[in-house]
PDB file of C-alpha atoms and ligand atoms in Angstrom:
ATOM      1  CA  UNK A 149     224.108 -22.900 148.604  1.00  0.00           C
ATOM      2  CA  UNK A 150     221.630 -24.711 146.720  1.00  0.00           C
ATOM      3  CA  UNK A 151     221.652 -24.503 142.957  1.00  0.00           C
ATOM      4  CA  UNK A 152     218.991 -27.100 141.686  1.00  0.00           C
ATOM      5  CA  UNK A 153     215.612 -27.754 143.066  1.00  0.00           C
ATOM      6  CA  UNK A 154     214.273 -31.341 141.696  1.00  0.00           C
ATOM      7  CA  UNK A 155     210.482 -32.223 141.852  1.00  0.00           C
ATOM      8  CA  UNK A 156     208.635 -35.419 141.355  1.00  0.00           C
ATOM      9  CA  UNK A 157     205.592 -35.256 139.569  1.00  0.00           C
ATOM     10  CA  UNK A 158     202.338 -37.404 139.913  1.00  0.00           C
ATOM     11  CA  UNK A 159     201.203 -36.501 143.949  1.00  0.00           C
ATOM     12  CA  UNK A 160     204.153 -33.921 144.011  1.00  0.00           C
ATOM     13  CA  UNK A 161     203.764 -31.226 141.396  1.00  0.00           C
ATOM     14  CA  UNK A 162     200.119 -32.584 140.864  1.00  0.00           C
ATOM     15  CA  UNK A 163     197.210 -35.451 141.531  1.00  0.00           C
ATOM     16  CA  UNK A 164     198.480 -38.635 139.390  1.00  0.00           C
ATOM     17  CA  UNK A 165     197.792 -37.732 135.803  1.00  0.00           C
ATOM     18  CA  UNK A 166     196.232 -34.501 135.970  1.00  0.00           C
ATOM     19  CA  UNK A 167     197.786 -31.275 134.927  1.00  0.00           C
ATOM     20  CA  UNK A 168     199.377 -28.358 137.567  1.00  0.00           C
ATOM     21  CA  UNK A 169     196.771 -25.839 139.179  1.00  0.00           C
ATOM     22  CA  UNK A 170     196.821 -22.419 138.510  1.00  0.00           C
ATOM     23  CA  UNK A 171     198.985 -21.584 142.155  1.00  0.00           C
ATOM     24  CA  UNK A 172     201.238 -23.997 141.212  1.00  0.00           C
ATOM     25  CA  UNK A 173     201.794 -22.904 137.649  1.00  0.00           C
ATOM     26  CA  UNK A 174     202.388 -19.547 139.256  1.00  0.00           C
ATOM     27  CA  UNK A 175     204.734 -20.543 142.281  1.00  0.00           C
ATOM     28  CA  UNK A 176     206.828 -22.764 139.271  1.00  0.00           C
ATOM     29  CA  UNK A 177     207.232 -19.711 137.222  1.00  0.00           C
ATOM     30  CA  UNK A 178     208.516 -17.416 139.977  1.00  0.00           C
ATOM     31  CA  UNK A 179     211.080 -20.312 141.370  1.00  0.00           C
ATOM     32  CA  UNK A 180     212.403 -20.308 137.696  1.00  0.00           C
ATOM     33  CA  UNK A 181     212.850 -16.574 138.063  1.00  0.00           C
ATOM     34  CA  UNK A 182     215.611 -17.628 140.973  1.00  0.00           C
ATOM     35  CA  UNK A 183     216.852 -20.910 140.743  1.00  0.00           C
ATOM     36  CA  UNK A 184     217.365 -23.835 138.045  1.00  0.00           C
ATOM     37  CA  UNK A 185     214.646 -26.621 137.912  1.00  0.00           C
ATOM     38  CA  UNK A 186     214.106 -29.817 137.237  1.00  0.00           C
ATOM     39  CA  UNK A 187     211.369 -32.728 137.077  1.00  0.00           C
ATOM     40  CA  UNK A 188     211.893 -36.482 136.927  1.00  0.00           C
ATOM     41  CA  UNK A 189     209.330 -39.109 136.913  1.00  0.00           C
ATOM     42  CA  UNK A 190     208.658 -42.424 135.426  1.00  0.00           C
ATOM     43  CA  UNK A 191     206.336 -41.491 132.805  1.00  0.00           C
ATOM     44  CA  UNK A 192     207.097 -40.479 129.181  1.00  0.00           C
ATOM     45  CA  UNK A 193     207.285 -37.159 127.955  1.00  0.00           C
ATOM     46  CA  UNK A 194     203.708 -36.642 126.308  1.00  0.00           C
ATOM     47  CA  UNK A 195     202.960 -37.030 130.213  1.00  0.00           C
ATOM     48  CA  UNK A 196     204.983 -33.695 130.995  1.00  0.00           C
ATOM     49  CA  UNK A 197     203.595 -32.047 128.041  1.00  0.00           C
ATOM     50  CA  UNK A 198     200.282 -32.090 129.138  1.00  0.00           C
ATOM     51  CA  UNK A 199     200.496 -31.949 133.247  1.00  0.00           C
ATOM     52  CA  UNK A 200     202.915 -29.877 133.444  1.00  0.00           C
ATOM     53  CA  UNK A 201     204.844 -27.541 130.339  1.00  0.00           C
ATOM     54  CA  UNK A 202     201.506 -26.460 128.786  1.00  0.00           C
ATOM     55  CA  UNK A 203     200.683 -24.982 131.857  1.00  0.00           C
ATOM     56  CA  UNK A 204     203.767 -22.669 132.409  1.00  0.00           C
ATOM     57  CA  UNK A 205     203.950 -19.299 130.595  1.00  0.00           C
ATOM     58  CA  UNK A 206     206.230 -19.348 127.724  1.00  0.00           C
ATOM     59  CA  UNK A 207     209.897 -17.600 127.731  1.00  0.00           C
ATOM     60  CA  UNK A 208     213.403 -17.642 128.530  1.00  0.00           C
ATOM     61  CA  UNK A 209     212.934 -18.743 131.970  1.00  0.00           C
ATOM     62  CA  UNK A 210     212.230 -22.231 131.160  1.00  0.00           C
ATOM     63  CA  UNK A 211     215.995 -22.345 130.036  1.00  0.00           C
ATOM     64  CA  UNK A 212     216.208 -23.360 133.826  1.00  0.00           C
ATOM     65  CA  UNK A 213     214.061 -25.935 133.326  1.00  0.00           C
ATOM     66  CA  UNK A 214     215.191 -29.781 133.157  1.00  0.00           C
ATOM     67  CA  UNK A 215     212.844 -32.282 132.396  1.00  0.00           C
ATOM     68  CA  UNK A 216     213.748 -35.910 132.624  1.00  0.00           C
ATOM     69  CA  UNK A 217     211.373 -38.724 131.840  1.00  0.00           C
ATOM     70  CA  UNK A 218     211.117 -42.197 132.286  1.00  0.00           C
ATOM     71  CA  UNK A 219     213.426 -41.507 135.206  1.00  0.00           C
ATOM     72  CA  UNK A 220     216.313 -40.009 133.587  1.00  0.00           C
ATOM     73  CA  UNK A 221     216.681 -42.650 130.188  1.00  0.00           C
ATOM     74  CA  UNK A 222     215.418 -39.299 128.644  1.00  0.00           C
ATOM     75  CA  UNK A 223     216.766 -35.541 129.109  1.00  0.00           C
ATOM     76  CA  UNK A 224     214.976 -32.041 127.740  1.00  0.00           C
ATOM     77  CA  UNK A 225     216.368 -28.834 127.648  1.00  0.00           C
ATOM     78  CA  UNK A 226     214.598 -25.828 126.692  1.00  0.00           C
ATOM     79  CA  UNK A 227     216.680 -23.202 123.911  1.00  0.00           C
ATOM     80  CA  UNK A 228     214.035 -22.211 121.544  1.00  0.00           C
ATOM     81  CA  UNK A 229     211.406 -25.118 121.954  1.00  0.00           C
ATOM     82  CA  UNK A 230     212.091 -27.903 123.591  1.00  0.00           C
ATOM     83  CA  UNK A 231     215.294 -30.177 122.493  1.00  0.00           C
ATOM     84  CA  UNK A 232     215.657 -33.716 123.104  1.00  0.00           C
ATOM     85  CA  UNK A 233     219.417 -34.091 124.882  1.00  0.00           C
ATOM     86  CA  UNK A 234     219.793 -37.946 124.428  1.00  0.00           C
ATOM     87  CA  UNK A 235     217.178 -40.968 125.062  1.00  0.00           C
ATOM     88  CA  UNK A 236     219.190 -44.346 125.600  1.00  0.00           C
ATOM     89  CA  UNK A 237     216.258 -46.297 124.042  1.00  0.00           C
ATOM     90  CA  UNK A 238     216.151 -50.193 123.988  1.00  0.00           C
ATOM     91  CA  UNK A 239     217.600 -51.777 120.512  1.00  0.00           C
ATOM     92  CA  UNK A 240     214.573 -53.334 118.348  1.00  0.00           C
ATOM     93  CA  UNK A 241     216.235 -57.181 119.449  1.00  0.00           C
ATOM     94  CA  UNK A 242     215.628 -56.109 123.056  1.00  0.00           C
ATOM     95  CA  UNK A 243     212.277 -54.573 122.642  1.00  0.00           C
ATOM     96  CA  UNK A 244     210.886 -58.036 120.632  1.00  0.00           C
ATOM     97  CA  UNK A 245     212.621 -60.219 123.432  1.00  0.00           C
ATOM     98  CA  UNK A 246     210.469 -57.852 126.036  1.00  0.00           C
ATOM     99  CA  UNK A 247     207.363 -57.316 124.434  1.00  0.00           C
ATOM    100  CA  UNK A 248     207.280 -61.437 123.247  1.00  0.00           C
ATOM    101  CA  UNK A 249     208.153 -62.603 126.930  1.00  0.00           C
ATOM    102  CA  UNK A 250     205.701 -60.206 128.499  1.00  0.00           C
ATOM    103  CA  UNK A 251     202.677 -62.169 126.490  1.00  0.00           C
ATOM    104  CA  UNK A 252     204.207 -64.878 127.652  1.00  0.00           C
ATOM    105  CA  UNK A 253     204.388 -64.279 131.164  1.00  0.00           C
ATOM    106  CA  UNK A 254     200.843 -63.050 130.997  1.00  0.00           C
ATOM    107  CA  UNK A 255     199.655 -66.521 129.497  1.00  0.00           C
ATOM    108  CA  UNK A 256     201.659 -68.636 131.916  1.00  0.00           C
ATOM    109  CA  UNK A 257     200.335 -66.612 134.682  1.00  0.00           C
ATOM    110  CA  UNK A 258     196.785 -67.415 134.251  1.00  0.00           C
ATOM    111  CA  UNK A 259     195.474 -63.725 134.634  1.00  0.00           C
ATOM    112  CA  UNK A 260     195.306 -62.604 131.268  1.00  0.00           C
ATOM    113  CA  UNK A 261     191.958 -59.791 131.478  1.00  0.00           C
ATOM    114  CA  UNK A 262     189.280 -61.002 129.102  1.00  0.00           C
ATOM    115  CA  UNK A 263     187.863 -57.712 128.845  1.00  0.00           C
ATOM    116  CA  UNK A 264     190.328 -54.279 128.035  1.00  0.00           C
ATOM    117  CA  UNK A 265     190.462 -51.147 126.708  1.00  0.00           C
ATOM    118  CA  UNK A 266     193.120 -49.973 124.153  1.00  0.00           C
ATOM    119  CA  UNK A 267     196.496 -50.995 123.831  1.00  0.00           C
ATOM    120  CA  UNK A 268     197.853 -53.279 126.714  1.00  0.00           C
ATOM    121  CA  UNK A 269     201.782 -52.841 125.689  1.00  0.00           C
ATOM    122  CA  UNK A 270     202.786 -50.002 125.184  1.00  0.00           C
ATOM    123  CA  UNK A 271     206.462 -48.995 123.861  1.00  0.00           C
ATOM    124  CA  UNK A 272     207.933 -45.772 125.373  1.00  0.00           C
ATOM    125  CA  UNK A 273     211.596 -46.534 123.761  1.00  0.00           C
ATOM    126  CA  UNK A 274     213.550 -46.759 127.348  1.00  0.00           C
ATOM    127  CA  UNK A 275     210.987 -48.543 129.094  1.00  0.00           C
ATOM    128  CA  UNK A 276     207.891 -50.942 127.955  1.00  0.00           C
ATOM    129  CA  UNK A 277     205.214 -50.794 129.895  1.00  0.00           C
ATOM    130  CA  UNK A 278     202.213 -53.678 130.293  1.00  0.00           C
ATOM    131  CA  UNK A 279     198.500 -52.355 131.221  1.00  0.00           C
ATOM    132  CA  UNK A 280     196.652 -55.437 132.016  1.00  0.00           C
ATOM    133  CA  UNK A 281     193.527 -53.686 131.347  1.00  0.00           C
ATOM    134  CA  UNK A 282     194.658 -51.431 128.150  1.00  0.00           C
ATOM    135  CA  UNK A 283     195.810 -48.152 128.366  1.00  0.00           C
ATOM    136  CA  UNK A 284     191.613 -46.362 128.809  1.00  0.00           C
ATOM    137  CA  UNK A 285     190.691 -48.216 131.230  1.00  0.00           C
ATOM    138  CA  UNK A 286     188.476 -46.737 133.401  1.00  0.00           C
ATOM    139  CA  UNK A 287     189.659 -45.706 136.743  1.00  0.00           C
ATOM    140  CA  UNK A 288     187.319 -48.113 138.663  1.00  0.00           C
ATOM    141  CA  UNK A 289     188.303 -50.907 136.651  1.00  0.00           C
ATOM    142  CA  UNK A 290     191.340 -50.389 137.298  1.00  0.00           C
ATOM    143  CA  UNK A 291     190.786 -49.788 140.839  1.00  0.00           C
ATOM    144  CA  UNK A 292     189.605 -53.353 141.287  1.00  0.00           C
ATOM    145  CA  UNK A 293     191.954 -55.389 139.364  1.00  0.00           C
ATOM    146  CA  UNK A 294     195.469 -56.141 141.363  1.00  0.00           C
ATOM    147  CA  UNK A 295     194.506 -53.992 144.869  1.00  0.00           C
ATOM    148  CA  UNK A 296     196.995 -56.520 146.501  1.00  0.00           C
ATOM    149  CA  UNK A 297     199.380 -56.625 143.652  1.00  0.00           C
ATOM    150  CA  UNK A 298     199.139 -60.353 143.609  1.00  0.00           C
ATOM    151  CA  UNK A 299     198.453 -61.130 140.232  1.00  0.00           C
ATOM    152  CA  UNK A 300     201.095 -58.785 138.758  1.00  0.00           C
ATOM    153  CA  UNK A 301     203.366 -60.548 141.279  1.00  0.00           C
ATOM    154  CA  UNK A 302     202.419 -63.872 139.514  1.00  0.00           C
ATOM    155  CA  UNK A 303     203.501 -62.487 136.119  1.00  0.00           C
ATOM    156  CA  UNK A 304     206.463 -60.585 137.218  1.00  0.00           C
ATOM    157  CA  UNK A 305     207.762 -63.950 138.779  1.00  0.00           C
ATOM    158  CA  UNK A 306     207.488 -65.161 135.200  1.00  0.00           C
ATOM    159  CA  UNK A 307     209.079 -62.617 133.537  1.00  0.00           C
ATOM    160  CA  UNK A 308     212.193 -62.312 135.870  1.00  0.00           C
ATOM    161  CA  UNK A 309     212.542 -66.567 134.544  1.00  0.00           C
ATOM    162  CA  UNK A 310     212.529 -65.311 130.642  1.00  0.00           C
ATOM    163  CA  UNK A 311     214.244 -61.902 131.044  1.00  0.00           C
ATOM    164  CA  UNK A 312     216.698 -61.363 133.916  1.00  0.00           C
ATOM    165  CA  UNK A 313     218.452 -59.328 132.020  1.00  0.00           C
ATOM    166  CA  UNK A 314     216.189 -56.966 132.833  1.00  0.00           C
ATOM    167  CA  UNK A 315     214.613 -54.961 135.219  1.00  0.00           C
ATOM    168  CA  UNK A 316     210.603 -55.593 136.145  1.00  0.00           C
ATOM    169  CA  UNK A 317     208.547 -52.808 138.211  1.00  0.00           C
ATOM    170  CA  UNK A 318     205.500 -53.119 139.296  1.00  0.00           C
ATOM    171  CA  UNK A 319     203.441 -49.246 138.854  1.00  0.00           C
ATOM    172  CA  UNK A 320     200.435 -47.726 139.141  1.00  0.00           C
ATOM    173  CA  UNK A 321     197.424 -49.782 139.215  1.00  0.00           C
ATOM    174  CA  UNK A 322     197.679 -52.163 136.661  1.00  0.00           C
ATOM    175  CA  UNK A 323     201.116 -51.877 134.819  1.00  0.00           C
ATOM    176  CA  UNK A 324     204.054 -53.959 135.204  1.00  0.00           C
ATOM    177  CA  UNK A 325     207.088 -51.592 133.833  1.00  0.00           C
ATOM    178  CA  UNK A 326     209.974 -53.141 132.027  1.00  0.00           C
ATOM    179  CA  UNK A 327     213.655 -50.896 131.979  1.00  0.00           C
ATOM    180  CA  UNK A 328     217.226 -51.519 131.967  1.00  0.00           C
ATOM    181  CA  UNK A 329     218.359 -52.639 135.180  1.00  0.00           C
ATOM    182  CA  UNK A 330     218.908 -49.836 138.001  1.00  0.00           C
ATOM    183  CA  UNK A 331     216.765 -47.324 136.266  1.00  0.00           C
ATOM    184  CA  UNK A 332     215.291 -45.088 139.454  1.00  0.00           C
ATOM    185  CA  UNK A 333     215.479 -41.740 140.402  1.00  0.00           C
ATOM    186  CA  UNK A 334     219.008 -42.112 141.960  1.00  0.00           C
ATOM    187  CA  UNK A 335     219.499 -42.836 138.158  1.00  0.00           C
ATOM    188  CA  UNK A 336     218.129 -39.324 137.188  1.00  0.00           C
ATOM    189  CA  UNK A 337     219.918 -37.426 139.912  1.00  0.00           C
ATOM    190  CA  UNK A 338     222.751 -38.521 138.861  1.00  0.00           C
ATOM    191  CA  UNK A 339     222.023 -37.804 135.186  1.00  0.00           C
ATOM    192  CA  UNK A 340     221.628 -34.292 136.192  1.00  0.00           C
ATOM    193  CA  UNK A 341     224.634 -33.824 138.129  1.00  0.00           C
ATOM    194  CA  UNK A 342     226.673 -34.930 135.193  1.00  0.00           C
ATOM    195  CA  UNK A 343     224.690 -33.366 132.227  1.00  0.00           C
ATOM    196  CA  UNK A 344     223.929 -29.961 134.317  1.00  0.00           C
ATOM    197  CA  UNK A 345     227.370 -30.076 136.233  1.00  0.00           C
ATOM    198  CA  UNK A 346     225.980 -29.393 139.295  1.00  0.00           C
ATOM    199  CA  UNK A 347     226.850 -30.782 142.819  1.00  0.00           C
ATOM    200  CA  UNK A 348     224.446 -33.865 144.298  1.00  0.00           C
ATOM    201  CA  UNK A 349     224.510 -31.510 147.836  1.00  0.00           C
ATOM    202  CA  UNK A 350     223.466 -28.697 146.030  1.00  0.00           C
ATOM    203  CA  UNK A 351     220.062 -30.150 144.921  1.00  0.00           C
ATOM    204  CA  UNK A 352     217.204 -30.329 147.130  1.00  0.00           C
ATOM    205  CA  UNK A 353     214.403 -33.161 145.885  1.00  0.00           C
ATOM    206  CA  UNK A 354     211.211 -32.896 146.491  1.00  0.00           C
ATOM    207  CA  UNK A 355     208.408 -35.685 146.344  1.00  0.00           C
ATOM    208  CA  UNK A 356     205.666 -37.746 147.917  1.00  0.00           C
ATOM    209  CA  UNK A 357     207.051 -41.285 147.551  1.00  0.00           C
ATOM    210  CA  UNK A 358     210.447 -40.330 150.101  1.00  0.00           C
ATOM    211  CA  UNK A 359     210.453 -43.775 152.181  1.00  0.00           C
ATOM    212  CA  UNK A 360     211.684 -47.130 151.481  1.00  0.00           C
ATOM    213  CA  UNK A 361     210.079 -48.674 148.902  1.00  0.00           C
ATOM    214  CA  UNK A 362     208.322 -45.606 147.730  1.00  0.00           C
ATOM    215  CA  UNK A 363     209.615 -44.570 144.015  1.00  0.00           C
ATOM    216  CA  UNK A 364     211.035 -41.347 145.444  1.00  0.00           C
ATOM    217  CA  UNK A 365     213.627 -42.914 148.005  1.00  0.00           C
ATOM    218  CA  UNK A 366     216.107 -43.703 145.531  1.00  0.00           C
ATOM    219  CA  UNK A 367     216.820 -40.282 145.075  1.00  0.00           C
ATOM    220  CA  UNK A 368     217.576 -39.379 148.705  1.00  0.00           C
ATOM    221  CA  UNK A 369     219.305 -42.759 148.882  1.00  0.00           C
ATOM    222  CA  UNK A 370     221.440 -40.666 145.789  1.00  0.00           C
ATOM    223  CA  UNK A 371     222.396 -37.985 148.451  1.00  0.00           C
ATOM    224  CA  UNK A 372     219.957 -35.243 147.695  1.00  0.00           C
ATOM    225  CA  UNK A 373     218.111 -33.116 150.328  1.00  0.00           C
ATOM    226  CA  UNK A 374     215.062 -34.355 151.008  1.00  0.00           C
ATOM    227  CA  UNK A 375     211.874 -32.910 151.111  1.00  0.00           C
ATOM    228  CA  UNK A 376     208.851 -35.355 151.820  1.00  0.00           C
ATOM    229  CA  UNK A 377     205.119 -33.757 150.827  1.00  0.00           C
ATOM    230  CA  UNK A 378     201.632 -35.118 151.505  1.00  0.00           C
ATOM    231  CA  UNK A 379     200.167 -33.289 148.419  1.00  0.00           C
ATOM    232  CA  UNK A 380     200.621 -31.094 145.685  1.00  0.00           C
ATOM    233  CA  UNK A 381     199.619 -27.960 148.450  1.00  0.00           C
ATOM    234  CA  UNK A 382     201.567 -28.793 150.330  1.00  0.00           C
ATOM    235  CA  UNK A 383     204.819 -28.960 147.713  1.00  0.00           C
ATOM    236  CA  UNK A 384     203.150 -25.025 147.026  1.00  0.00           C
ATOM    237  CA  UNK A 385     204.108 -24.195 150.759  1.00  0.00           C
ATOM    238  CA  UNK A 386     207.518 -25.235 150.426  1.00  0.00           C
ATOM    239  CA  UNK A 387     207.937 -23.525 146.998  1.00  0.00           C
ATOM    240  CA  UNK A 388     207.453 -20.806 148.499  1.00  0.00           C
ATOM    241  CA  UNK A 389     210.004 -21.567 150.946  1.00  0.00           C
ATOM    242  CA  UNK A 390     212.152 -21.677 149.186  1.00  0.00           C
ATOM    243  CA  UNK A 391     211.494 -18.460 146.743  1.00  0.00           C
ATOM    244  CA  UNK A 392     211.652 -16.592 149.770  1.00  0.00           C
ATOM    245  CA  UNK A 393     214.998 -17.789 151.189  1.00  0.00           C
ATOM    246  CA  UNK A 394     216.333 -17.926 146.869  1.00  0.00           C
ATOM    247  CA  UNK A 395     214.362 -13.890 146.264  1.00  0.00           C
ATOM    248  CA  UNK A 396     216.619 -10.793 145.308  1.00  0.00           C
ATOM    249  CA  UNK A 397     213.588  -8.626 145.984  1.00  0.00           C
ATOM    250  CA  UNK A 398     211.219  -9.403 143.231  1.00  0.00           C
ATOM    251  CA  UNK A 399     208.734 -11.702 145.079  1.00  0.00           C
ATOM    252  CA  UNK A 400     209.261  -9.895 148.581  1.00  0.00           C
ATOM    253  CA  UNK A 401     205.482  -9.389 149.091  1.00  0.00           C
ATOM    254  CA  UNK A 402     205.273 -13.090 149.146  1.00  0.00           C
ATOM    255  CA  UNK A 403     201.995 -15.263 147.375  1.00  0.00           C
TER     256      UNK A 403
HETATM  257 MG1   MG B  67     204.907 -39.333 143.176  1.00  0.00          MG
END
């Protein structure tokens, strides 16, 4: 029987950085009603705040909520608010040795952007994170910058020289992600089986990114059920799935 159902978030649970619709707010609520829940992805926790937790009604159901950022270096629980469980953030020695060798790489590489917008490093205590653009950039900018991923390769090449110590992603449109090495979603399943004490085969993961190289396979590589979705409507059909199949009566008139 499964216990814990385990959502990805940007193209899963909604469109990449943009809060839950009203059906899916609803459909989330009524799955916490019947089964324990949890959410891992590699942003940071302001990111769940807004897309996703300000968007649920308030109450004791989201005891059955987990929420795990930056793939699992972080862990929530809800008891009366929302508690941090433990974040296994980098030491200040490790963050300078990051954060100088990134503008390093970034000079050696010969694509540093002569134009940005905000903050291009930005600290997120288990993972640093590089925007060549700066955090507002606008979305076409953005868009246009690395479409082939070539010039982040460049700098990533670099960086793996001055820190292999470490692990170097490449996310998103523009950011280059910096973690401890084998930080992934296998990393957060894991995490929950010990911290929730709950069997990997009685999990079922759901996501968009479910095939090899996708962020999302490392989690079915972990031994979880599997669930690939196109879109966040589609994630709502199988939500309800699953309510149906989990329902002692309450939702029997379906959505
Ligand atoms: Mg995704």
């Amino acid at each position: 029987m499964k216990k814990l159902i385990v959502f990805d978030l940007d193209g899963t649970l909604a469109e990449s950085k943009a809060a839950i619709d009203k059906d899916m707010a609803e459909r989330l609520a009524a799955l916490l009603t019947v089964a324990k829940m949890a959410i891992i992805s590699g942003g940071d926790w302001p990111q769940f705040q807004k897309q996703v937790l300000a968007h649920l009604p308030k109450g004791k159901r989201l005891q059955n909520l987990s929420i795990l950022p930056t793939c699992g270096t972080k862990f929530y629980q809800y008891k009366s608010g929302w508690k941090l469980l433990y974040a296994e953030n980098f030491t200040d020695t490790q963050k300078k040795k990051i954060i100088d060798s990134l503008n390093k790489a970034v000079e050696a590489s010969g694509y540093k952007a002569t134009k940005t917008w905000g903050e291009t490093i930005e600290d997120r205590g288990s993972q640093v994170t590089y925007s060549a653009l700066g955090q507002a950039a606008p979305l076409d900018e953005k868009k246009k910058y690395d479409p082939d991923f070539k010039k982040r390769d460049t700098i990533k090449k670099h960086l793996d020289k001055l820190i292999p110590e470490f692990a170097v992603n490449l996310g998103g449109a523009t950011s280059v992600d910096v973690t401890k090495k084998g930080i992934d979603k296998k990393y957060g399943i894991h995490k929950l089986r010990d911290v929730l004490n709950i069997e990997i085969k009685d999990m079922i993961f759901i996501g968009d990114a479910i095939f090899p190289g996708g962020n999302d396979y490392p989690a079915k590589q972990a031994g979880a059920f599997s669930i690939r979705v196109s879109d966040p409507n589609e994630t709502k059909r199988v939500v309800e799935g699953i309510i149906g199949c989990l329902d002692d009566g309450r939702f029997k008139k379906g959505f």
